Coordinates of C-alpha atoms in Angstrom, one line a residue:
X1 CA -156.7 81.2 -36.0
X2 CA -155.4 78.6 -34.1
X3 CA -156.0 76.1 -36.5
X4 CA -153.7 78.5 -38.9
X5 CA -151.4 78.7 -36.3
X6 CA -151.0 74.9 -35.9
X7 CA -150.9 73.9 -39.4
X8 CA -147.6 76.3 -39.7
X9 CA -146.0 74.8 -36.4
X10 CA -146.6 71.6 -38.0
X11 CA -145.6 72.6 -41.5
X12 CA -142.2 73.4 -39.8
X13 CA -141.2 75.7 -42.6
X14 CA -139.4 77.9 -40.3
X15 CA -137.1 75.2 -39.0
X16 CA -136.8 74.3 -43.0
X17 CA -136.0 77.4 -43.9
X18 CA -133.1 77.9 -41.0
X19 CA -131.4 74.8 -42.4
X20 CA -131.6 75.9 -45.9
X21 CA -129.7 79.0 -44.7
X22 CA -127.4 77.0 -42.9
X23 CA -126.8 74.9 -45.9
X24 CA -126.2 78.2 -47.9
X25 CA -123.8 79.5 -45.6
X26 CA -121.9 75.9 -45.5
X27 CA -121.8 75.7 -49.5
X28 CA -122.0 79.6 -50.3
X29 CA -118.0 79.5 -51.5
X30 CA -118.1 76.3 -53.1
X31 CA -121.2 77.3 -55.0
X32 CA -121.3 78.9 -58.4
X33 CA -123.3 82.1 -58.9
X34 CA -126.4 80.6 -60.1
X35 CA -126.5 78.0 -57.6
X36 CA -125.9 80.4 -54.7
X37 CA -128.9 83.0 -56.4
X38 CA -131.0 79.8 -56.8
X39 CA -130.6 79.0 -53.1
X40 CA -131.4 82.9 -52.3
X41 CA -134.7 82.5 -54.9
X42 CA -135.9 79.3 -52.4
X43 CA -135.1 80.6 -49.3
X44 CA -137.0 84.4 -50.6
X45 CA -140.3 82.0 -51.3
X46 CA -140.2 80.4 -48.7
X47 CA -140.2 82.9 -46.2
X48 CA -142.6 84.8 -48.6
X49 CA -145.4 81.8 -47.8
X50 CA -144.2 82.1 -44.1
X51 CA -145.2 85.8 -44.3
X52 CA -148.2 84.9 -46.0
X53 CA -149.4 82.4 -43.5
X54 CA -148.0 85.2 -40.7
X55 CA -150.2 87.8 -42.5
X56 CA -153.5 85.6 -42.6
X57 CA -153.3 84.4 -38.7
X58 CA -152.6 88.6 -38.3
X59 CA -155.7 89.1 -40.0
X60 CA -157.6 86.4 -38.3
X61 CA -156.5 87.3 -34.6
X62 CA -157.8 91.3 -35.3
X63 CA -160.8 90.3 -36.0
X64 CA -161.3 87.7 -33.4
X65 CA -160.5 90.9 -30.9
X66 CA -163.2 93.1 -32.6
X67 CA -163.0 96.0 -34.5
X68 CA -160.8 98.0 -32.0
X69 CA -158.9 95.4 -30.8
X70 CA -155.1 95.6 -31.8
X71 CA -155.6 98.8 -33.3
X72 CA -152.4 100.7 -31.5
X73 CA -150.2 97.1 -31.7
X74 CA -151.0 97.8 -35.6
X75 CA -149.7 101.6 -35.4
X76 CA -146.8 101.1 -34.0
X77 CA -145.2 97.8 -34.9
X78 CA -146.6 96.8 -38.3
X79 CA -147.7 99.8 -39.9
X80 CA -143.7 101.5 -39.5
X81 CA -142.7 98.5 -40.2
X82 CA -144.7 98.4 -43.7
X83 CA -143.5 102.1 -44.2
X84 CA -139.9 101.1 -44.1
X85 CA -140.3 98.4 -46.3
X86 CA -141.8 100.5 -49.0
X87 CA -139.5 103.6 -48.8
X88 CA -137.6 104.3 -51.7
X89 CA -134.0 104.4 -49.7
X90 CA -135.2 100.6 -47.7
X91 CA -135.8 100.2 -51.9
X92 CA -132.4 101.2 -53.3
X93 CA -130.8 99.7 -50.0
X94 CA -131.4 95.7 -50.7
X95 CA -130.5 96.8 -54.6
X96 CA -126.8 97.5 -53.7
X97 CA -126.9 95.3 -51.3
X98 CA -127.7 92.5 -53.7
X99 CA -125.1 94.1 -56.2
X100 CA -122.7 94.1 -53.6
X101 CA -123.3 90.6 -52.7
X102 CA -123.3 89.4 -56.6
X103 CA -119.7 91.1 -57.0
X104 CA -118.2 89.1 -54.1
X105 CA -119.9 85.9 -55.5
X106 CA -118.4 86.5 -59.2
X107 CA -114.9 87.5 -57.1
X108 CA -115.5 84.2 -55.6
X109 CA -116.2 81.8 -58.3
X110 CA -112.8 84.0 -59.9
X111 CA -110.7 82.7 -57.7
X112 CA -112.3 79.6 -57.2
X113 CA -111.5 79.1 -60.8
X114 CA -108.0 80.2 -60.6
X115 CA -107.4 78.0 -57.5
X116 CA -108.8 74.8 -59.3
X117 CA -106.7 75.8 -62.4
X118 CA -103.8 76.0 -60.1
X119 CA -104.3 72.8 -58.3
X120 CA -105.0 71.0 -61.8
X121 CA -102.0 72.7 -63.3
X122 CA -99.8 71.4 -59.9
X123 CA -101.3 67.8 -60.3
X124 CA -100.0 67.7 -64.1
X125 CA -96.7 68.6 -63.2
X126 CA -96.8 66.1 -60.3
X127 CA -98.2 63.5 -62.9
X128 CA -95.1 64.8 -65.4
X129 CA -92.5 64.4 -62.7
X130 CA -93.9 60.8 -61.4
X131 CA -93.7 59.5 -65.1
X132 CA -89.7 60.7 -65.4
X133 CA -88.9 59.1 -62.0
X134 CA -90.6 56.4 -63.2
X135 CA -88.4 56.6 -66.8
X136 CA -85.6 57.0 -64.1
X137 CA -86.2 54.2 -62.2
X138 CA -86.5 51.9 -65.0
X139 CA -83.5 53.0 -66.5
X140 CA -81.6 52.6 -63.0
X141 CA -83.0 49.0 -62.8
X142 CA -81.9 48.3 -66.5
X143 CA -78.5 49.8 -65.4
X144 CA -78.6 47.4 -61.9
X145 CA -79.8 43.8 -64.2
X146 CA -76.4 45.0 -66.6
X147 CA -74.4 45.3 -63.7
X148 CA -75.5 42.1 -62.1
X149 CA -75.2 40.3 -65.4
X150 CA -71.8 41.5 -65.9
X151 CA -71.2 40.1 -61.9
X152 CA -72.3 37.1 -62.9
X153 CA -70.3 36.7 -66.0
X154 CA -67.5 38.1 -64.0
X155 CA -68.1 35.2 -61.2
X156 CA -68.2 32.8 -64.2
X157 CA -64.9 33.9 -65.4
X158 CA -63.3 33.9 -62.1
X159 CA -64.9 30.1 -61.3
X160 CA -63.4 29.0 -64.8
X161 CA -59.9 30.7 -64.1
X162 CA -60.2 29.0 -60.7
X163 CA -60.8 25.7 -62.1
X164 CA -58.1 26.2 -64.3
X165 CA -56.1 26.6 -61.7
X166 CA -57.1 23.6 -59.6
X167 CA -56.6 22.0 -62.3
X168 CA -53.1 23.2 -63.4
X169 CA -52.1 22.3 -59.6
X170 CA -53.4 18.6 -59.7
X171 CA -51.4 18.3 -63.2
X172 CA -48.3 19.7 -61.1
X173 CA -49.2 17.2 -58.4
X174 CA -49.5 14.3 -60.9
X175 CA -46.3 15.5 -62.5
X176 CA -44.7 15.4 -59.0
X177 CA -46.0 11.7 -58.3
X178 CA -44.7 10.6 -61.5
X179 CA -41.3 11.9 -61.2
X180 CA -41.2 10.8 -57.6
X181 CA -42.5 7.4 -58.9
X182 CA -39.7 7.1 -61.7
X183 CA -37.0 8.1 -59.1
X184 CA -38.2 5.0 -57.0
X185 CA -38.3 2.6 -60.1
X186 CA -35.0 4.3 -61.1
X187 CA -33.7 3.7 -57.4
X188 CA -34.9 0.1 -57.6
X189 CA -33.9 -0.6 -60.5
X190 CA -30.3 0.6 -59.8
X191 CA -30.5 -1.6 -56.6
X192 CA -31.6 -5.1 -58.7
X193 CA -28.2 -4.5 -60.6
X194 CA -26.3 -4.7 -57.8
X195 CA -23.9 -7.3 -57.6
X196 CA -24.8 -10.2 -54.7
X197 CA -26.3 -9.6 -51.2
X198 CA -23.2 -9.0 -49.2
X199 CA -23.0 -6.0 -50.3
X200 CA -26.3 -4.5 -48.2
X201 CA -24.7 -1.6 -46.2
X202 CA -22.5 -0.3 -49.3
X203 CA -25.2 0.2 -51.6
X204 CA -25.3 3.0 -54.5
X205 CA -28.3 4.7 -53.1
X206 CA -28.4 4.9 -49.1
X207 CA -31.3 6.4 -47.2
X208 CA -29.6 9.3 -46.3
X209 CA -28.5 10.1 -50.0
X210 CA -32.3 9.6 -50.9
X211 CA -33.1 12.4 -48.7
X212 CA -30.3 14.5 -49.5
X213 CA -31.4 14.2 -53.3
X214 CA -35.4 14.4 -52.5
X215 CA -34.9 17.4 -50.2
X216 CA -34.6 19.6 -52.9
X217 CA -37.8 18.3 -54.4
X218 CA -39.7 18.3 -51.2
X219 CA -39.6 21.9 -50.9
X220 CA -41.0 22.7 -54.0
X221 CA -43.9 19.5 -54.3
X222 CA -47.2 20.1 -52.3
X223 CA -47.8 17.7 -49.2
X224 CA -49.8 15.7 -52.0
X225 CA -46.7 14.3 -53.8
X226 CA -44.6 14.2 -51.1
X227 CA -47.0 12.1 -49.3
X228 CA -47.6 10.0 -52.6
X229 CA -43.5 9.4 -53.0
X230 CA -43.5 8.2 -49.3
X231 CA -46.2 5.9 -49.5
X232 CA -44.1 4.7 -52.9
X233 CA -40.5 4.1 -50.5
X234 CA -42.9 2.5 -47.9
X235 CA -44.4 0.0 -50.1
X236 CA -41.0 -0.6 -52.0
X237 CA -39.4 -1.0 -48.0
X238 CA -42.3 -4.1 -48.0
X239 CA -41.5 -5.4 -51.3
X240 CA -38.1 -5.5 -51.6
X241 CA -35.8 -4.1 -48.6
X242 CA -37.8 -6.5 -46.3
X243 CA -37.1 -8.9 -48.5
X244 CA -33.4 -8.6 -48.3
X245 CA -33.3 -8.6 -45.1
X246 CA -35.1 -11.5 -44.5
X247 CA -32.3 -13.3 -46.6
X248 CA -30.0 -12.0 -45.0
X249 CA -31.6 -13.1 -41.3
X250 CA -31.8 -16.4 -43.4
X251 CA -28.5 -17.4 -43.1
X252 CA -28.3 -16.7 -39.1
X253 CA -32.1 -18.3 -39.0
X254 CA -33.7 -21.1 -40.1
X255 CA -37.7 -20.4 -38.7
X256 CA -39.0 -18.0 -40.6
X257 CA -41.8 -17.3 -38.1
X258 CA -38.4 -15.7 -36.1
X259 CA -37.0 -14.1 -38.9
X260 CA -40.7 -12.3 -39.5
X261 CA -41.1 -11.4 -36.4
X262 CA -37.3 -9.8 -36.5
X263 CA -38.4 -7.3 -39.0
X264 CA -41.7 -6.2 -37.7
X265 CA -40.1 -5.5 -34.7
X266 CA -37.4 -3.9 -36.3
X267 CA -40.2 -1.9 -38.4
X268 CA -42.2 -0.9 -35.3
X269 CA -38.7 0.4 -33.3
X270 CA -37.6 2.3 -36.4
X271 CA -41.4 4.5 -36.8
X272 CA -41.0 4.8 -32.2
X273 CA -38.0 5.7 -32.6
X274 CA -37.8 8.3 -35.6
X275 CA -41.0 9.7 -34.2
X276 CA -39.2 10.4 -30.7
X277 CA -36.6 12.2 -33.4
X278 CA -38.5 14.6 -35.1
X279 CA -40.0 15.5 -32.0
X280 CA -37.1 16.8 -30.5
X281 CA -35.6 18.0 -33.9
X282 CA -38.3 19.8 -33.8
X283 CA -38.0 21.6 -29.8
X284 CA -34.6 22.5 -31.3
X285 CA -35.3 24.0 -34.2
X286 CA -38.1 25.8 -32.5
X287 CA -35.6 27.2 -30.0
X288 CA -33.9 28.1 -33.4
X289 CA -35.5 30.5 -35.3
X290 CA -37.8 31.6 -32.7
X291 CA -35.6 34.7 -31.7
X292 CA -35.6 35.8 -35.7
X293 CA -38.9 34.9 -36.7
X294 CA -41.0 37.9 -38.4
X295 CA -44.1 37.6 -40.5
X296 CA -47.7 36.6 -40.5
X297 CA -47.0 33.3 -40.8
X298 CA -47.2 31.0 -38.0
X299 CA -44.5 29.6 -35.9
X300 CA -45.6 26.0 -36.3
X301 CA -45.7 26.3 -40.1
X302 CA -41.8 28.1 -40.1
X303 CA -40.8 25.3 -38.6
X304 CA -42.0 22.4 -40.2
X305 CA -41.1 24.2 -43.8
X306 CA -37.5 24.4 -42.3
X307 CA -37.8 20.3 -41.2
X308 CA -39.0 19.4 -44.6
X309 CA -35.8 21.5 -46.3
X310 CA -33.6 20.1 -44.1
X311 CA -33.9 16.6 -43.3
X312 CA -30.5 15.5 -43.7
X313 CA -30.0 17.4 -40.1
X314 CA -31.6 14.3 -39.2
X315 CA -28.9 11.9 -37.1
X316 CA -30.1 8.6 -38.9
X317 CA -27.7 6.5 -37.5
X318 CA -28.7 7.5 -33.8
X319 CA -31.7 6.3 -34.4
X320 CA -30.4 3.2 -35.8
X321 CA -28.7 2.3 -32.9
X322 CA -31.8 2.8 -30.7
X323 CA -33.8 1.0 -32.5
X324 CA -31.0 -2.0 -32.3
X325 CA -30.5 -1.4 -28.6
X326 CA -34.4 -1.6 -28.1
X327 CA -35.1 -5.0 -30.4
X328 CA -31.8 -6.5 -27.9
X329 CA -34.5 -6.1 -24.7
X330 CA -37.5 -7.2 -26.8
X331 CA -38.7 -10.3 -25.3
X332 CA -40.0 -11.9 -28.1
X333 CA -36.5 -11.7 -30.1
X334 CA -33.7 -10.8 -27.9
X335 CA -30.8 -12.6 -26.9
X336 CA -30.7 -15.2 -30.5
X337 CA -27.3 -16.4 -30.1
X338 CA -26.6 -16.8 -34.1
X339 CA -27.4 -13.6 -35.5
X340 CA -26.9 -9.7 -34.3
X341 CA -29.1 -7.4 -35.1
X342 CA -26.6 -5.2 -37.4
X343 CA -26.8 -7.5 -40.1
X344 CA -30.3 -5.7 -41.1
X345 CA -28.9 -2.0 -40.0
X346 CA -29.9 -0.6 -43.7
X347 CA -33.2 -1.8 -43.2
X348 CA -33.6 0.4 -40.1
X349 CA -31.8 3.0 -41.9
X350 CA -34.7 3.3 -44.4
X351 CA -37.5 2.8 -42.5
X352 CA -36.1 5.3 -40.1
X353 CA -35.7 8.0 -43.3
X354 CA -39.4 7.2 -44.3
X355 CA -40.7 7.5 -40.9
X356 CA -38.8 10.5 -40.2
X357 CA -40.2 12.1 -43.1
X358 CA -43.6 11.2 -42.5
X359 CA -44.0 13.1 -39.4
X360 CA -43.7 16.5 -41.7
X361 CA -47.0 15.4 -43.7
X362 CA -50.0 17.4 -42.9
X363 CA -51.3 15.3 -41.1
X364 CA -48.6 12.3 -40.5
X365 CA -48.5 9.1 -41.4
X366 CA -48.0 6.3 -38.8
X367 CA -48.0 2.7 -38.2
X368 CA -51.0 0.8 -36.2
X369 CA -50.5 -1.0 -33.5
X370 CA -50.6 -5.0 -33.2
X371 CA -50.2 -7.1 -30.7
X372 CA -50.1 -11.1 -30.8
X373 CA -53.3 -12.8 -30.1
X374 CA -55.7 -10.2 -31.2
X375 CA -58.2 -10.3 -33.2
X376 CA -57.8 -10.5 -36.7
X377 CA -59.2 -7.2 -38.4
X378 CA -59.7 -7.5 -42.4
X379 CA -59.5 -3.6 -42.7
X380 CA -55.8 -3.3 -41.3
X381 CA -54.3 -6.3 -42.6
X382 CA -53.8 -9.0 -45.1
X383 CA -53.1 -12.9 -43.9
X384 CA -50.1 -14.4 -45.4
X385 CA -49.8 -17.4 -47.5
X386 CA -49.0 -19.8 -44.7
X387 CA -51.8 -18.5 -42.2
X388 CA -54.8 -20.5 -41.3
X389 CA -58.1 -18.5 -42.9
X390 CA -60.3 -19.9 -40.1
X391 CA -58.4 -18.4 -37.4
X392 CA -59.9 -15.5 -35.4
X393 CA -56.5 -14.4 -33.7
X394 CA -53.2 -12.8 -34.9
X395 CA -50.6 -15.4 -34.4
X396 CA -47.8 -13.0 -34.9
X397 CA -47.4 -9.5 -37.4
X398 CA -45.3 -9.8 -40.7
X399 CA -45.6 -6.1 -41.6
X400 CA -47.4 -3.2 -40.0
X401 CA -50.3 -1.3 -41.1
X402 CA -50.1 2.3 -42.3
X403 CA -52.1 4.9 -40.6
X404 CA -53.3 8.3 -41.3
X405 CA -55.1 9.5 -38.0
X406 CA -58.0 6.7 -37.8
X407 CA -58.1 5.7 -41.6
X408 CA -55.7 2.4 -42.9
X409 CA -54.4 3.8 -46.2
X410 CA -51.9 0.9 -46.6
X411 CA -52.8 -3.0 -45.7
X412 CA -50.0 -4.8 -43.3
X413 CA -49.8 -8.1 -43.5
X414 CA -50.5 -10.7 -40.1
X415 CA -50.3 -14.9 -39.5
X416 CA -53.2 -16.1 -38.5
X417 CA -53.3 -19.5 -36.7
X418 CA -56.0 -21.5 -33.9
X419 CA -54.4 -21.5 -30.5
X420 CA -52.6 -18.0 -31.3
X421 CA -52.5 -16.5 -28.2
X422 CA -50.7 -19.9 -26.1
X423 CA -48.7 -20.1 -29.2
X424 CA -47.0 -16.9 -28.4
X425 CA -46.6 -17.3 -24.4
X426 CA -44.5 -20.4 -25.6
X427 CA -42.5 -18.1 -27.9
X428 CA -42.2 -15.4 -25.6
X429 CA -40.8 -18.2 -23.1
X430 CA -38.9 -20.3 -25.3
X431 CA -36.8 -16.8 -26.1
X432 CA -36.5 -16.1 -23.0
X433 CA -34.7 -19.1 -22.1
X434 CA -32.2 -19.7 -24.6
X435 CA -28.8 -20.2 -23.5
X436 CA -27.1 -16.9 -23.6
X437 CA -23.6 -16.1 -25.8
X438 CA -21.8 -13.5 -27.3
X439 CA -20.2 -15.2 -30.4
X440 CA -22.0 -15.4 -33.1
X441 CA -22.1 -18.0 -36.0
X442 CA -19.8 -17.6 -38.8
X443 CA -17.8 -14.5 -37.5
X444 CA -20.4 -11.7 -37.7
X445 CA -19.7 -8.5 -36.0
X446 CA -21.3 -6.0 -34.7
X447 CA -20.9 -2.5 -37.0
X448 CA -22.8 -0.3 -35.3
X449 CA -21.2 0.2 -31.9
X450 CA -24.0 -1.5 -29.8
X451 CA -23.2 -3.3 -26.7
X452 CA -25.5 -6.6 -26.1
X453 CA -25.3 -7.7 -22.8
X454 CA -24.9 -11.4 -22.6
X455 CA -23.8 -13.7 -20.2
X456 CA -21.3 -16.0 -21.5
X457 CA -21.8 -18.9 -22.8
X458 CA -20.3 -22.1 -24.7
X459 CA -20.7 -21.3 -29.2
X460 CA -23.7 -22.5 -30.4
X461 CA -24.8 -23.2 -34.2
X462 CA -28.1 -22.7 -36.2
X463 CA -29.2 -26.1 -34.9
X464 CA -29.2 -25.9 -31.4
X465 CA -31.9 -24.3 -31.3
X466 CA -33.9 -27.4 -30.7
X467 CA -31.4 -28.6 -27.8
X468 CA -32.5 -25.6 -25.5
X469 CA -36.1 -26.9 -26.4
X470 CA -35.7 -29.8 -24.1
X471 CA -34.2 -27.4 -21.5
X472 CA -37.7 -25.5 -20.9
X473 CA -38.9 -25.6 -17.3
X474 CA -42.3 -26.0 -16.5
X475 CA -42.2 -23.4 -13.8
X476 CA -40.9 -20.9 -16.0
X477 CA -43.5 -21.1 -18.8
X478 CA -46.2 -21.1 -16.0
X479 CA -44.3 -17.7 -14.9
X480 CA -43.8 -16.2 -18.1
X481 CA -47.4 -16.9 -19.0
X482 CA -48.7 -15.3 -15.7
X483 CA -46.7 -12.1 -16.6
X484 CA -47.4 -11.9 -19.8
X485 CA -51.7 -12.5 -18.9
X486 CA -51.5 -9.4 -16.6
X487 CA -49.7 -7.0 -19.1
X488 CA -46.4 -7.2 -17.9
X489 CA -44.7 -8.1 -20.8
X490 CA -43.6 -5.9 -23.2
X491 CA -45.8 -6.4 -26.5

């Protein structure tokens, strides 16, 4: 018995047949009908060979105790038990039970159907409406790559028309530049008619005139053509007014390095002077219209636009006179006996006018500054014919360069010798101490009002120039030189 008893401890069929219940229990509702009765079929044998083994170590332990032995734990456990069993209701009982048990599976697998049926039927329609979003989405990204395309064509159309435009506005400018061009060749050429020299301060077209008639024009070109038009007076102011009045300084003069350095002067007074103009023109008008200005658009802007449409509010002749009274006290050209300063007024007058008008470019135009004895610079500044091409220094400035902030945009013109900077101490000395007089040589008067202030002295011609030479003191040059070394002197 106890071998019996072992072999089915270590046959563990009872612990195999609670997990195959367990297992039954887990799956039972997921299970179809035949699987659930097949699990029922297993665990039935199963137990039934557990009973059997139970049944044979019963047997085996009632006889080890004899023939008596176990007789009343036989009556009344196993032998009611046994009755039970094989009753006809413990027979009918398990039946309906079973029945019972077969319905709820079939009810089970039902609706185990249904639900899958359900879920399959709700994954289709999920599968239905992901392919029309899909078909949505596509068509919503065909509709996005039209709409971009048509930006782009759009952009294109809009870059064209722009181009168009840029380039309607540079044929405006060129057409603005041409006509300002023809008005200074038509202005010139009105000007080489004219009849003899004399006539310098009466001519057809005066600065002021030139204004009065560009004016108009100014307020309608861009800063592009107006700056091109200036550039065109400046260069014709180099070509030909400097020219005449360097003949005219000609008959008062016979060094032309004087009569050169007469007009640069004159030159660099006129832009100082026309600059210190516009500046207060401009405080004035500022003053002006600042009570009445409305609008967006800036003060600064109202202002220049009423400047450029009114520059004949600019007193021309004011600054004539300064620039006359300034060149009297210049030490490198004052006091010359034989010639005043008037003679060249309409010179002045026009570089005055194109300086003036240079101040309302965005940005303006001005003139560099030169002094004698610097160094020569190729970028600002073309040597004249009579200039020694060795030479490192400025001897002394024929015409000044044109500036526009840092960048040269027109070439002046410089004299370049060795020995440039000595040379002009003894220029700067030599004027100094000529013999002072106010009567001039061959009856020339003064027309513009200016006072020189002279201390008299005995009428002197072209050629005694060379007398006061011999006059020169030592001490003085060594003065002069001194001064003019530690920045004294005026430039």
């Amino acid at each position: 018995m106890a071998d019996s008893l072992r072999r089915l401890v270590n046959n563990e069929c009872c612990r195999i047949l609670q997990e195959k219940l367990e297992t039954w229990y887990k799956d039972y509702y997921m299970n179809s009908c035949d699987q659930n009765l097949n699990c029922c079929c297993e665990i039935i044998e199963l137990n039934s060979r557990i009973q059997g083994q139970l049944f044979t170590i019963l047997s085996l332990t009632a006889q080890e105790g004899g023939h008596y032995a176990g007789v009343e734990t036989i009556k009344s456990r196993l032998l009611p038990w046994l009755g039970t069993c094989f009753s006809n209701s413990s027979i009918g009982k398990p039946t309906d039970n079973n029945f019972n048990l077969l319905q709820e599976s079939l009810e089970k697998d039902r609706q185990l159907r249904e639900l899958s049926a359900t879920r399959e039927r709700e994954i289709q329609q999920l599968d239905s409406e992901l392919n029309s979003t899909r078909v949505q989405l596509s068509m919503v990204q065909q509709e996005l790559t039209s709409l971009q395309a048509q930006e782009e064509s759009r952009q294109r159309s809009l870059d064209m028309l722009t181009d168009y435009e840029r380039q309607l506005r540079t044929l405006k400018d060129e057409i603005a530049v041409l006509s300002a061009e023809k008005s200074v060749l038509q202005s010139r050429l009105s000007r080489s008619r004219s009849p003899s020299p004399d006539t310098h301060c009466s001519r057809p077209s005066s600065p002021i005139k030139k204004e009065l008639a560009l004016s108009p024009l100014a307020n309608r070109l861009s800063c592009v053509s107006r700056k091109a038009n200036l550039l065109a007076r400046f260069s014709e102011a180099y070509a030909q007014s400097r020219l005449e009045a360097q003949n005219l300084l000609k008959r008062y003069i016979e060094k032309m390095e004087t009569v050169q350095r007469i007009i640069y002067i004159a030159a660099v007074e006129s832009f100082h002077v026309a600059k210190m103009a516009f500046r207060h023109l401009k405080i004035r008008v500022r003053k002006t219209l600042t009570p009445s200005h409305i609008g967006a658009e800036s003060m600064e802007d109202v202002v220049m636009d009423y400047i450029i449409c009114h520059l004949d509010l600019y007193d021309v002749q004011s600054s004539v006179n300064d620039v006359i009274r300034a060149m009297n006290v210049n030490p490198k050209i004052s006091f010359p006996p034989e010639v005043d300063f008037v003679v060249i007024s309409c010179f002045i007058k026009e570089i005055c006018c194109i300086a003036f008008a240079m101040q309302t470019l965005d940005p303006p135009l001005d003139i560099a500054f030169g002094a004698d004895g610097e160094i020569f610079n190729d970028c600002k500044y073309r040597r004249s014919c009579d200039s020694d091409f060795t030479a490192p220094l400025v001897f002394y400035h024929v015409w000044p360069a044109l500036m526009e902030n840092e960048t040269v945009i027109m070439k002046g013109e410089a004299v370049t010798k060795r020995g440039a900077f000595w040379s002009s101490v003894r220029n700067v000395n030599r004027s100094r101490s000529r013999s002072l007089s106010p009567v001039q040589h061959r009856g020339s008067t003064s027309k513009s009002g200016v006072s020189r202030s002279r201390s008299p002295s005995p009428t002197r011609n072209i050629n005694t120039s060379e007398g006061t030479k011999a006059r020169k003191n030592k001490l003085i040059f060594v003065k002069h030189s001194m001064l003019l070394i530690s920045g004294k002197s005026c430039s």
